[in-house]
Coordinates of C-alpha atoms in Angstrom, one line a residue:
Chain A
M53 CA 49.3 -69.0 1.4
K54 CA 46.3 -71.1 2.0
K55 CA 46.5 -70.2 5.6
T56 CA 46.5 -66.5 4.7
I57 CA 43.4 -66.8 2.7
I58 CA 41.7 -68.8 5.4
I59 CA 42.7 -66.2 8.0
I60 CA 41.4 -63.4 5.8
A61 CA 38.2 -65.2 5.2
I62 CA 37.6 -66.0 8.8
S63 CA 38.5 -62.5 9.9
T64 CA 36.2 -61.0 7.4
A65 CA 33.3 -63.3 8.5
L66 CA 34.0 -62.4 12.1
L67 CA 34.0 -58.7 11.3
L68 CA 30.8 -59.0 9.4
L69 CA 29.2 -60.8 12.3
L70 CA 30.5 -58.2 14.7
F71 CA 29.2 -55.3 12.5
S72 CA 25.8 -56.9 12.1
S73 CA 25.6 -57.3 15.9
L74 CA 26.5 -53.7 16.7
Y75 CA 24.1 -50.9 16.1
I76 CA 24.1 -47.2 16.9
V77 CA 21.0 -45.3 18.0
R78 CA 21.2 -41.5 17.7
S79 CA 20.0 -39.3 20.5
D80 CA 17.2 -38.0 18.2
Q81 CA 16.0 -41.5 17.5
F82 CA 14.2 -44.5 19.1
G83 CA 15.7 -47.9 18.3
M84 CA 13.2 -50.7 18.1
I85 CA 14.8 -54.2 18.4
T86 CA 12.7 -57.0 17.1
R87 CA 13.4 -60.7 17.4
F88 CA 11.6 -62.7 14.8
G89 CA 9.2 -59.8 14.3
K90 CA 8.4 -59.2 17.9
V91 CA 9.6 -56.1 19.7
T92 CA 12.0 -57.1 22.4
R93 CA 13.7 -53.8 23.3
I94 CA 13.2 -50.1 22.9
I95 CA 16.3 -47.8 23.1
D96 CA 15.4 -44.1 23.7
Q97 CA 18.9 -42.7 24.1
G98 CA 22.0 -42.4 21.9
G99 CA 24.8 -45.0 22.0
L100 CA 26.4 -48.1 20.7
F101 CA 24.5 -51.3 21.4
I102 CA 24.8 -55.0 20.7
K103 CA 22.2 -57.5 19.4
M104 CA 21.9 -60.9 17.9
P105 CA 23.0 -60.8 14.3
Y106 CA 20.6 -60.6 11.4
P107 CA 18.2 -62.3 10.8
V108 CA 17.6 -63.1 14.5
D109 CA 17.4 -59.5 15.6
Q110 CA 16.5 -56.5 13.5
V111 CA 16.7 -52.9 14.4
F112 CA 14.2 -50.2 13.2
Y113 CA 14.7 -46.6 13.8
I114 CA 12.0 -44.1 14.6
D115 CA 12.7 -40.3 14.4
K116 CA 12.1 -38.7 17.8
K117 CA 12.2 -35.2 16.3
K118 CA 9.1 -33.1 16.1
K119 CA 7.5 -32.9 12.7
V120 CA 5.5 -30.3 10.9
Y121 CA 2.7 -31.5 8.6
Q122 CA 0.4 -29.4 6.6
P123 CA -2.7 -31.3 5.3
P124 CA -4.6 -30.2 2.2
P125 CA -6.9 -27.2 2.9
L126 CA -10.4 -28.1 4.1
E127 CA -13.7 -26.5 3.2
V128 CA -15.6 -26.0 6.5
F129 CA -19.0 -24.7 7.3
L130 CA -19.4 -22.0 9.9
A131 CA -22.0 -21.3 12.4
D132 CA -25.1 -19.7 11.0
D133 CA -25.3 -16.0 11.9
Q134 CA -26.0 -12.6 10.4
N135 CA -23.0 -12.9 8.2
I136 CA -23.6 -14.1 4.6
V137 CA -20.5 -16.2 4.7
K138 CA -21.3 -19.8 5.5
N139 CA -18.3 -21.8 4.4
V140 CA -14.6 -21.1 4.0
T141 CA -11.5 -22.8 2.9
L142 CA -9.3 -23.4 5.9
A143 CA -5.6 -24.2 6.0
Y144 CA -3.9 -25.5 9.1
Y145 CA -0.7 -27.3 10.2
I146 CA 0.1 -29.8 12.8
I147 CA 3.2 -30.2 15.0
W148 CA 3.5 -33.7 16.1
S149 CA 6.0 -36.2 17.6
I150 CA 6.1 -39.8 18.6
S151 CA 5.8 -40.3 22.3
D152 CA 4.9 -44.0 22.5
P153 CA 7.2 -45.7 20.0
L154 CA 5.9 -49.1 20.7
R155 CA 2.3 -48.1 20.0
Y156 CA 3.5 -46.2 16.9
F157 CA 5.5 -49.1 15.7
E158 CA 2.7 -51.5 16.1
T159 CA 0.0 -49.2 14.4
L160 CA 1.8 -47.0 11.9
R161 CA 5.5 -47.4 11.7
D162 CA 5.7 -45.0 8.7
E163 CA 5.6 -41.2 8.9
N164 CA 3.6 -40.8 5.7
L165 CA 1.0 -43.2 7.0
A166 CA 1.0 -41.4 10.3
E167 CA 0.3 -38.0 8.6
I168 CA -2.6 -39.5 6.6
R169 CA -4.1 -40.9 9.8
L170 CA -3.6 -37.5 11.6
E171 CA -5.4 -35.8 8.8
N172 CA -8.3 -38.2 8.8
N173 CA -8.6 -38.0 12.6
L174 CA -8.3 -34.3 12.7
R175 CA -10.8 -33.6 10.0
S176 CA -13.9 -34.1 12.1
I177 CA -12.3 -32.3 15.1
V178 CA -11.5 -29.3 12.9
N179 CA -15.0 -29.4 11.3
N180 CA -16.8 -29.7 14.6
T181 CA -14.8 -27.0 16.4
V182 CA -14.7 -24.5 13.6
G183 CA -18.4 -25.1 12.9
E184 CA -19.3 -23.6 16.3
Y185 CA -17.9 -20.2 15.3
S186 CA -19.0 -17.5 12.8
F187 CA -16.9 -15.8 10.2
S188 CA -16.2 -12.8 12.4
A189 CA -14.3 -15.1 14.8
F190 CA -11.6 -15.4 12.2
I191 CA -11.8 -12.2 10.2
S192 CA -12.6 -8.9 11.9
T193 CA -11.2 -5.5 12.7
V194 CA -12.7 -5.7 16.2
P195 CA -10.1 -7.4 18.3
E196 CA -12.6 -8.7 20.8
E197 CA -14.4 -10.7 18.1
L198 CA -11.3 -12.6 16.9
Q199 CA -10.9 -16.1 18.3
T200 CA -8.5 -17.9 16.0
E201 CA -6.0 -18.6 18.7
K202 CA -8.7 -19.9 21.0
I203 CA -10.1 -22.1 18.3
S204 CA -6.7 -23.5 17.4
L205 CA -6.1 -24.3 21.1
Q206 CA -9.5 -26.0 21.3
I207 CA -8.6 -28.2 18.3
T208 CA -5.2 -29.0 19.8
N209 CA -6.6 -30.0 23.2
E210 CA -9.3 -32.1 21.5
S211 CA -6.9 -33.9 19.2
K212 CA -4.5 -34.6 22.1
K213 CA -7.2 -36.5 23.9
N214 CA -8.2 -38.6 20.9
I215 CA -5.1 -39.4 19.0
L216 CA -2.3 -40.4 21.4
P217 CA -3.9 -43.5 22.8
K218 CA -4.5 -44.9 19.3
F219 CA -1.2 -44.3 17.5
G220 CA 1.4 -43.3 20.1
I221 CA 1.6 -39.8 18.7
T222 CA 1.6 -36.6 20.6
I223 CA 0.0 -33.5 19.0
E224 CA 2.1 -30.6 20.1
K225 CA 0.0 -28.0 18.3
V226 CA -2.6 -27.5 15.7
D227 CA -2.7 -24.0 14.2
I228 CA -5.0 -22.4 11.7
N229 CA -2.9 -20.3 9.3
R230 CA -5.2 -19.3 6.5
I231 CA -8.8 -18.8 5.9
I232 CA -10.2 -17.7 2.6
L233 CA -13.5 -17.7 0.9
P234 CA -14.3 -20.4 -1.8
E235 CA -13.7 -19.3 -5.4
Q236 CA -17.3 -18.7 -6.1
N237 CA -17.6 -16.1 -3.3
K238 CA -14.5 -14.2 -4.4
A239 CA -16.1 -12.7 -7.5
K240 CA -18.7 -11.0 -5.3
I241 CA -16.1 -9.7 -2.9
F242 CA -14.1 -8.3 -5.9
E243 CA -17.3 -6.6 -7.1
R244 CA -17.9 -5.1 -3.7
M245 CA -14.3 -3.9 -3.5
V246 CA -14.6 -2.2 -6.9
A247 CA -17.9 -0.6 -6.0
E248 CA -16.6 0.7 -2.7
R249 CA -13.5 2.3 -4.3
S250 CA -15.6 3.7 -7.2
A251 CA -17.8 5.4 -4.6
I252 CA -14.7 6.9 -2.9
S253 CA -13.3 8.1 -6.3
N254 CA -16.6 9.7 -7.2
R255 CA -16.8 11.4 -3.8
Y256 CA -13.3 12.8 -4.1
R257 CA -14.0 14.2 -7.5
A258 CA -17.4 15.7 -6.4
E259 CA -15.6 17.2 -3.3
G260 CA -13.0 18.7 -5.6
E261 CA -15.7 20.2 -7.9
E262 CA -17.7 21.6 -4.9
Q263 CA -14.7 23.2 -3.2
A264 CA -13.5 24.6 -6.5
K265 CA -17.0 26.2 -7.1
M266 CA -16.9 27.6 -3.6
I267 CA -13.5 29.1 -4.0
I268 CA -14.4 30.8 -7.3
S269 CA -17.7 32.0 -6.1
E270 CA -16.0 33.5 -3.0
A271 CA -13.5 35.2 -5.2
N272 CA -16.3 36.6 -7.4
R273 CA -18.0 37.9 -4.3
D274 CA -14.9 39.5 -3.1
K275 CA -14.3 41.1 -6.5
S276 CA -17.8 42.5 -6.5
L277 CA -17.3 43.9 -3.0
L278 CA -14.0 45.5 -4.1
L279 CA -15.6 47.0 -7.2
S280 CA -18.6 48.3 -5.3
Q281 CA -16.4 49.9 -2.7
A282 CA -14.2 51.4 -5.4
E283 CA -17.3 52.8 -7.2
M284 CA -18.5 54.3 -3.9
E285 CA -15.1 55.9 -3.4
A286 CA -15.0 57.1 -7.0
Q287 CA -18.5 58.6 -6.6
K288 CA -17.3 60.3 -3.4
L289 CA -14.2 61.8 -5.2
I290 CA -16.3 63.1 -8.1
S291 CA -18.9 64.5 -5.7
E292 CA -16.2 66.3 -3.7
A293 CA -14.8 67.7 -7.0
E294 CA -18.2 68.8 -8.2
A295 CA -18.9 70.4 -4.9
E296 CA -15.7 72.3 -5.1
A297 CA -16.5 73.2 -8.7
A298 CA -19.9 74.4 -7.7
A299 CA -18.4 76.6 -5.1
I300 CA -16.1 78.1 -7.7
Y301 CA -19.0 78.7 -10.0
A302 CA -21.0 80.2 -7.2
E303 CA -18.2 82.6 -6.5
A304 CA -18.1 83.7 -10.1
F305 CA -21.8 84.1 -10.2
N306 CA -21.7 86.3 -7.2
K307 CA -19.3 88.6 -8.8
N308 CA -21.8 89.5 -11.6
P309 CA -24.9 87.3 -11.8
Q310 CA -26.3 88.8 -15.0
F311 CA -23.1 88.6 -17.0
Y312 CA -22.5 85.2 -15.5
K313 CA -25.8 83.9 -16.8
F314 CA -25.2 85.3 -20.3
W315 CA -21.7 84.0 -20.4
R316 CA -22.8 80.6 -19.2
Q317 CA -25.4 80.4 -21.9
L318 CA -22.8 81.1 -24.6
K319 CA -20.6 78.5 -23.1
S320 CA -23.4 76.0 -23.2
F321 CA -23.9 76.7 -26.9
E322 CA -20.2 75.9 -27.5
E323 CA -20.3 72.8 -25.4
S324 CA -23.6 71.4 -26.7
F325 CA -23.3 71.9 -30.4
S326 CA -20.7 69.6 -31.9
K327 CA -19.2 69.9 -35.4
D328 CA -21.8 67.6 -36.8
T329 CA -24.8 69.6 -35.6
T330 CA -27.2 71.0 -38.3
F331 CA -29.0 74.2 -37.5
I332 CA -32.5 74.8 -38.9
L333 CA -33.6 78.2 -37.8
S334 CA -36.4 80.5 -38.5
S335 CA -35.5 83.9 -39.8
D336 CA -37.1 85.4 -36.7
D337 CA -35.2 83.2 -34.3
P338 CA -33.8 85.1 -31.3
M339 CA -30.3 83.7 -32.1
L340 CA -30.4 85.7 -35.3
L341 CA -31.6 88.9 -33.7
D342 CA -29.5 91.7 -32.3
G343 CA -28.5 89.8 -29.3
K344 CA -31.3 91.1 -27.2
F345 CA -32.1 88.2 -25.0
Chain B
M270 CA 47.7 -74.1 -12.7
S271 CA 50.9 -72.9 -11.2
D272 CA 50.4 -69.5 -13.0
L273 CA 47.0 -69.2 -11.4
F274 CA 48.4 -70.1 -8.0
H275 CA 51.1 -67.4 -8.6
I276 CA 48.5 -64.9 -9.5
V277 CA 46.4 -65.7 -6.5
H278 CA 49.5 -65.6 -4.3
K279 CA 50.5 -62.2 -5.6
S280 CA 46.9 -60.7 -5.4
G281 CA 46.6 -62.2 -1.9
K282 CA 49.5 -60.0 -0.8
A283 CA 48.0 -57.0 -2.5
I284 CA 44.7 -57.6 -0.8
L285 CA 46.5 -58.0 2.5
Y286 CA 48.3 -54.7 2.0
L287 CA 44.9 -53.1 1.0
L288 CA 43.3 -54.5 4.1
L289 CA 46.0 -53.0 6.2
L290 CA 45.8 -49.7 4.4
L291 CA 42.0 -49.3 4.5
P292 CA 41.6 -48.9 8.2
I293 CA 44.3 -46.2 8.2
I294 CA 42.5 -44.3 5.4
W295 CA 39.3 -44.7 7.3
I296 CA 40.8 -43.4 10.5
L297 CA 42.4 -40.4 8.7
S298 CA 39.0 -39.5 7.1
G299 CA 37.9 -38.4 10.6
F300 CA 39.7 -35.1 10.3
Y301 CA 37.5 -32.1 9.4
S302 CA 37.7 -28.3 9.4
V303 CA 35.3 -25.8 10.7
D304 CA 35.3 -22.3 9.2
Q305 CA 35.2 -19.0 11.1
N306 CA 31.4 -18.6 10.9
E307 CA 30.6 -22.2 11.5
I308 CA 29.9 -24.4 14.5
A309 CA 30.3 -28.2 14.3
I310 CA 28.4 -30.7 16.3
P311 CA 30.3 -34.0 16.4
V312 CA 28.2 -37.1 17.2
F313 CA 29.9 -40.3 18.3
V314 CA 28.0 -43.6 18.5
G315 CA 24.7 -41.6 18.5
K316 CA 25.7 -39.3 21.4
I317 CA 26.2 -35.6 20.8
L318 CA 29.6 -34.3 21.9
H319 CA 30.7 -30.8 22.7
L320 CA 30.4 -28.2 20.0
R321 CA 33.5 -27.3 18.0
N322 CA 34.4 -23.8 16.8
A323 CA 36.7 -22.8 14.0
G324 CA 39.8 -25.0 13.3
I325 CA 40.8 -28.5 12.5
H326 CA 39.2 -31.2 14.5
Y327 CA 38.9 -35.0 14.6
N328 CA 35.9 -37.3 15.1
I329 CA 35.7 -41.1 14.6
P330 CA 34.4 -41.4 11.1
Y331 CA 31.1 -42.9 9.9
P332 CA 29.4 -45.2 10.8
F333 CA 30.5 -44.6 14.4
G334 CA 30.6 -40.8 14.1
E335 CA 28.9 -38.0 12.3
I336 CA 29.6 -34.3 11.9
H337 CA 26.8 -31.6 11.6
I338 CA 28.1 -28.2 10.6
A339 CA 26.1 -25.0 10.6
D340 CA 27.0 -21.6 9.3
I341 CA 25.6 -19.3 12.0
K342 CA 26.4 -16.1 10.2
K343 CA 24.7 -17.1 6.9
S344 CA 21.3 -15.5 6.4
R345 CA 18.6 -17.9 5.3
T346 CA 15.4 -16.9 3.7
V347 CA 12.0 -18.6 3.9
P348 CA 9.2 -17.2 1.7
V349 CA 5.6 -17.0 2.8
G350 CA 2.8 -16.6 0.3
F351 CA 4.9 -17.4 -2.7
G352 CA 3.3 -19.7 -5.3
S353 CA 5.9 -22.4 -5.1
L354 CA 8.0 -22.7 -2.0
N355 CA 11.5 -23.1 -3.1
Y356 CA 13.9 -22.1 -0.5
D357 CA 17.4 -23.1 0.6
G358 CA 17.6 -25.8 -1.9
M359 CA 14.5 -27.5 -0.5
S360 CA 12.0 -27.6 -3.3
S361 CA 8.5 -28.0 -2.2
D362 CA 5.1 -27.1 -3.0
H363 CA 4.0 -28.6 0.3
L364 CA 0.5 -27.5 -0.2
N365 CA -1.3 -30.0 -2.4
N366 CA -3.2 -28.7 -5.3
T367 CA -6.5 -29.8 -3.8
I368 CA -9.1 -28.9 -1.3
I369 CA -10.9 -31.7 0.5
K370 CA -14.6 -30.9 0.7
Y371 CA -16.8 -33.0 2.8
T372 CA -20.6 -33.0 2.4
G373 CA -22.2 -35.3 4.9
N374 CA -20.5 -38.7 4.4
S375 CA -19.2 -37.9 1.0
K376 CA -15.8 -36.6 0.3
E377 CA -14.9 -34.5 -2.8
T378 CA -11.5 -33.5 -3.9
V379 CA -11.6 -30.1 -5.6
F380 CA -8.8 -28.5 -7.6
L381 CA -7.2 -25.5 -5.9
D382 CA -4.9 -23.1 -7.6
T383 CA -2.1 -23.3 -5.1
N384 CA -0.4 -20.1 -6.4
I385 CA -3.4 -18.0 -5.8
F386 CA -4.3 -19.7 -2.5
N387 CA -0.8 -19.2 -1.1
Q388 CA -0.8 -15.5 -1.9
Q389 CA -4.3 -14.4 -1.0
F390 CA -5.4 -13.3 2.5
M391 CA -8.6 -11.9 3.8
T392 CA -8.3 -8.6 5.6
G393 CA -10.3 -7.7 8.7
D394 CA -12.7 -5.6 6.7
G395 CA -13.6 -8.4 4.4
N396 CA -11.4 -7.6 1.4
I397 CA -8.9 -9.8 -0.3
I398 CA -5.2 -9.0 -0.8
S399 CA -2.2 -10.8 -2.2
I400 CA 0.9 -10.8 -0.1
E401 CA 4.3 -12.3 -0.3
I402 CA 6.8 -11.9 2.5
A403 CA 10.3 -13.2 3.1
V404 CA 11.5 -14.2 6.6
V405 CA 15.2 -13.9 7.0
F406 CA 16.9 -15.8 9.9
N407 CA 20.1 -17.3 10.9
I408 CA 20.9 -20.3 13.0
S409 CA 21.6 -19.4 16.6
S410 CA 21.7 -22.8 18.2
P411 CA 22.9 -25.6 15.8
R412 CA 22.0 -28.3 18.4
L413 CA 18.4 -27.3 18.3
W414 CA 18.4 -26.7 14.6
F415 CA 19.7 -30.2 13.7
F416 CA 18.1 -32.2 16.5
N417 CA 14.8 -30.7 17.6
Y418 CA 12.6 -30.5 14.5
K419 CA 12.8 -32.7 11.4
N420 CA 11.8 -29.8 9.1
P421 CA 12.6 -26.5 10.8
D422 CA 12.3 -24.5 7.5
L423 CA 8.7 -25.6 7.1
L424 CA 8.0 -24.8 10.7
I425 CA 9.3 -21.2 10.3
S426 CA 7.3 -20.8 7.1
E427 CA 4.0 -22.1 8.7
T428 CA 4.5 -20.1 11.8
A429 CA 5.2 -16.9 9.8
Q430 CA 2.1 -17.6 7.7
R431 CA 0.0 -18.0 10.8
L432 CA 1.2 -14.8 12.3
L433 CA 0.7 -13.0 8.9
F434 CA -2.8 -14.4 8.8
N435 CA -3.5 -13.1 12.3
L436 CA -2.1 -9.7 11.4
I437 CA -4.0 -9.3 8.1
S438 CA -7.3 -10.8 9.3
S439 CA -7.4 -8.1 12.1
S440 CA -6.4 -5.1 9.9
A441 CA -8.2 -3.0 7.4
I442 CA -7.0 -3.2 3.8
D443 CA -5.9 0.4 3.7
S444 CA -3.4 0.0 6.5
I445 CA -1.9 -3.0 4.8
L446 CA -1.7 -1.4 1.3
V447 CA 0.3 1.5 2.8
R448 CA 3.0 -1.0 3.8
D449 CA 3.9 0.7 7.0
S450 CA 7.3 -0.3 8.3
Q451 CA 5.5 -1.1 11.5
L452 CA 3.9 -4.1 9.8
E453 CA 7.4 -5.6 9.3
S454 CA 8.7 -4.8 12.7
S455 CA 5.6 -6.2 14.4
M456 CA 6.0 -9.5 12.4
V457 CA 9.6 -9.7 13.4
S458 CA 8.8 -9.3 17.1
A459 CA 5.8 -11.7 16.9
L460 CA 8.0 -14.4 15.3
Q461 CA 10.8 -13.9 17.8
N462 CA 8.4 -14.3 20.7
E463 CA 7.1 -17.6 19.3
S464 CA 8.2 -20.6 21.5
V465 CA 8.5 -22.9 18.5
I466 CA 10.9 -20.4 16.8
K467 CA 13.1 -20.5 19.9
E468 CA 12.8 -24.3 19.9
C469 CA 14.1 -24.3 16.3
G470 CA 17.3 -22.6 17.4
V471 CA 17.0 -19.6 15.0
Q472 CA 17.2 -15.9 15.3
I473 CA 14.8 -13.9 13.1
S474 CA 16.7 -11.0 11.4
S475 CA 13.9 -9.4 9.4
V476 CA 10.6 -9.8 7.7
T477 CA 10.2 -8.1 4.3
F478 CA 6.9 -7.5 2.6
K479 CA 8.0 -8.3 -0.9
E480 CA 4.7 -7.9 -2.5
V481 CA 1.5 -6.4 -1.4
S482 CA -1.0 -6.1 -4.2
L483 CA -4.7 -6.4 -5.1
P484 CA -5.7 -9.8 -6.4
A485 CA -7.6 -8.9 -9.6
N486 CA -7.0 -6.4 -12.4
N487 CA -10.3 -4.6 -12.1
V488 CA -9.9 -4.3 -8.3
E489 CA -6.4 -2.9 -8.8
N490 CA -7.7 -0.4 -11.4
A491 CA -10.4 0.7 -9.0
Y492 CA -7.9 1.3 -6.2
R493 CA -5.6 3.1 -8.6
D494 CA -8.5 5.3 -9.6
V495 CA -9.0 6.4 -6.0
K496 CA -5.5 7.8 -6.0
S497 CA -6.1 9.4 -9.4
A498 CA -9.4 10.9 -8.0
E499 CA -7.5 12.3 -5.0
D500 CA -5.0 13.9 -7.4
D501 CA -7.9 15.2 -9.5
R502 CA -9.5 16.7 -6.4
T503 CA -6.2 18.4 -5.4
R504 CA -5.6 19.6 -8.9
R505 CA -9.2 21.0 -9.3
I506 CA -8.8 22.9 -6.0
E507 CA -5.4 24.3 -7.0
N508 CA -6.7 25.4 -10.3
A509 CA -9.7 27.0 -8.6
K510 CA -7.4 28.9 -6.3
K511 CA -5.4 30.1 -9.2
E512 CA -8.5 31.2 -11.0
A513 CA -9.7 32.9 -7.7
S514 CA -6.4 34.7 -7.5
I515 CA -6.8 36.0 -11.0
I516 CA -10.3 37.2 -10.3
I517 CA -9.2 39.0 -7.2
T518 CA -6.3 40.6 -9.0
Q519 CA -8.6 41.7 -11.8
G520 CA -11.0 43.1 -9.2
K521 CA -8.2 45.0 -7.6
T522 CA -7.0 46.3 -10.9
E523 CA -10.5 47.5 -11.9
A524 CA -11.0 49.1 -8.5
R525 CA -7.7 50.9 -8.8
Q526 CA -8.7 52.0 -12.3
L527 CA -12.0 53.3 -11.0
H528 CA -10.3 55.2 -8.3
D529 CA -7.7 56.7 -10.6
S530 CA -10.3 57.6 -13.2
A531 CA -12.4 59.3 -10.5
L532 CA -9.3 61.2 -9.3
I533 CA -8.6 62.3 -12.8
D534 CA -12.2 63.2 -13.4
G535 CA -12.3 65.1 -10.1
T536 CA -9.2 67.0 -11.0
N537 CA -10.6 67.8 -14.5
I538 CA -13.8 69.1 -12.9
R539 CA -11.9 71.3 -10.5
N540 CA -9.5 72.5 -13.2
K541 CA -12.4 73.3 -15.6
A542 CA -14.2 75.2 -12.9
F543 CA -11.0 77.0 -12.0
T544 CA -10.2 77.8 -15.6
E545 CA -13.7 79.1 -16.3
F546 CA -13.6 81.1 -13.1
E547 CA -10.4 82.7 -14.2
L548 CA -11.7 83.4 -17.7
F549 CA -15.0 84.8 -16.4
T550 CA -13.2 87.0 -13.9
K551 CA -10.9 88.4 -16.6
M552 CA -13.9 89.0 -18.9
N553 CA -15.9 90.5 -16.2
Q554 CA -13.0 92.8 -15.4
S555 CA -12.5 93.7 -19.1
R556 CA -16.1 94.8 -19.7
D557 CA -15.7 98.6 -20.1
F558 CA -18.9 99.1 -22.1
E559 CA -21.0 96.3 -20.9
N560 CA -23.6 96.0 -23.7
E561 CA -21.1 96.4 -26.5
F562 CA -18.8 93.8 -24.9
D563 CA -21.6 91.3 -24.5
Y564 CA -22.9 91.8 -28.0
R565 CA -19.4 91.3 -29.5
L566 CA -19.0 88.2 -27.4
Y567 CA -22.3 86.9 -28.5
L568 CA -21.6 87.5 -32.2
S569 CA -18.2 85.8 -32.0
T570 CA -19.8 82.8 -30.4
I571 CA -22.6 82.5 -32.9
E572 CA -20.2 83.1 -35.8
S573 CA -17.9 80.2 -34.7
L574 CA -20.9 77.9 -34.3
F575 CA -22.4 78.6 -37.7
K576 CA -18.9 78.3 -39.3
E577 CA -18.4 74.9 -37.9
N578 CA -21.9 73.5 -38.6
K579 CA -24.5 73.4 -41.4
T580 CA -27.2 76.0 -40.9
Y581 CA -30.6 76.3 -42.6
I582 CA -32.6 79.5 -42.1
I583 CA -36.2 79.4 -43.1
D584 CA -38.4 82.4 -43.7
P585 CA -41.7 81.4 -42.0
L586 CA -43.7 83.7 -44.2
Q587 CA -42.2 82.3 -47.4
A588 CA -41.7 78.7 -46.5
L589 CA -40.6 77.5 -49.9
D590 CA -38.0 80.2 -50.3
T591 CA -35.0 79.3 -48.2
I592 CA -31.7 80.9 -47.5
F593 CA -29.0 78.3 -47.2
I594 CA -25.8 79.3 -45.5
N595 CA -23.2 76.6 -45.8
Q596 CA -20.0 76.0 -44.0
D597 CA -18.1 78.2 -46.4
G598 CA -20.3 81.1 -45.8
D599 CA -21.9 81.1 -49.2

């Protein structure tokens, strides 16, 4: 039994020794082997490797994968030009990776620290580059004026030159993905937006009123024209009828002019004097005489 | 003491059996299943092996082996412009609530309302708009998805935001508010053409503009009033056309009435002339003794006139004495 226990203990110890000597590096990692704190080996491919057991050799892993980091937005000042906008809030992101693991291990070792360093180093590059351009290089409906992509490329190239030697980091890309005015400028923009739309609303309503007036006035003009034409036609019809009537009367007259005149006079008496007429005659009035007229 | 030895002896055997069993369990734990829509990437001692499709497979278990499984049919969504970026179980408001402001050598940290900042974009004509979009994608290459970028979701989100910014900053606000389907399709094709998206191992399915709105109440009211003004204009013109139609119809009716009235009057004039002509002709033909006929005619006319009306006859020589003949002949 004692033998068994001893065998088990020795086997366990050997196993532990074996496991602490073996290490696996994934294909998306760098393996940094240090001996008493000094880097002795860098593994840049996946596999199973052997080292001296802890605490002689230690292994540190560094992620080879590309990383995306978005620093806090930055308030930057633009080039002075005709535009009233002088400063904007700018958001950007960085795609970076570790290309020199030894340098990275020696200077940074930690991704969070690396990102802080990136941000600090990029700050001046972003400020200096963006400061050469005006607002319309970022915001414009004229395609020729827009230069956001070019500015991003400029920042990327500048940062590639400055950052790699220091920290063993490669900047794959720096891209601007948002620009907006500071809060204090927004109120003015909102006011302008409201004023512009109010002007459009007023114009629409005024146009509606003007067109309505034109339509109604045209209709009234057409109506007047219709009525005047109708009156002319009516006049013509009456005139034609009166002409015919006159011809008839003339024919009657020609039959017996004297009697016609007498008869016409009597007719005129009947037509002129209505039932409400009051006669005031002198006793020697011809109407009361023997009809000699 | 002997009891203790007995216990140790017995537990030693148990431990032995356990020690023999553990490796077997460990070895057996290497079996895994891959569903129909999934692809597995087995890794053995850090090296990526061949991809595995649906079925039961085996890989040496951890710590020597790993399995990464990706559902390539599952649609994943990444929001852009949302206040807090929670997506696919990854909670993150990866934008800090601050802006760094540098003045000369001094640095100032200013509070930023992340929700508003995330949502607001400047349009090409200098206006501000709030936008939220959702990018829908699925994994097309699990190898790239797992091993190329540490945070591929974030990369998709940032890239989409950049492309959205480029699109909005070059467009007028009216074209964006309309929410043309071309906006969505141009975002999809722009994303699909991005090299980093291809490097992520994803296929973009769609981009949906979930929210396009104006950033402040008074601005929104002003924009709404434009639509209202347009409706008012249309309504005013329609009403005017209706009124015009009524006016024209009235005019036509009055014109017709004038015409009809003139026709009737004309007919009446003709009829009267004709009637009088006939009457005169008869009378003329009936006059045997002309003077007597005329006199009788005269008298009957005067008689009927005086009967129907009040008549006063005044003797000019005796002005105060009057003879009054009333309607009754008294």
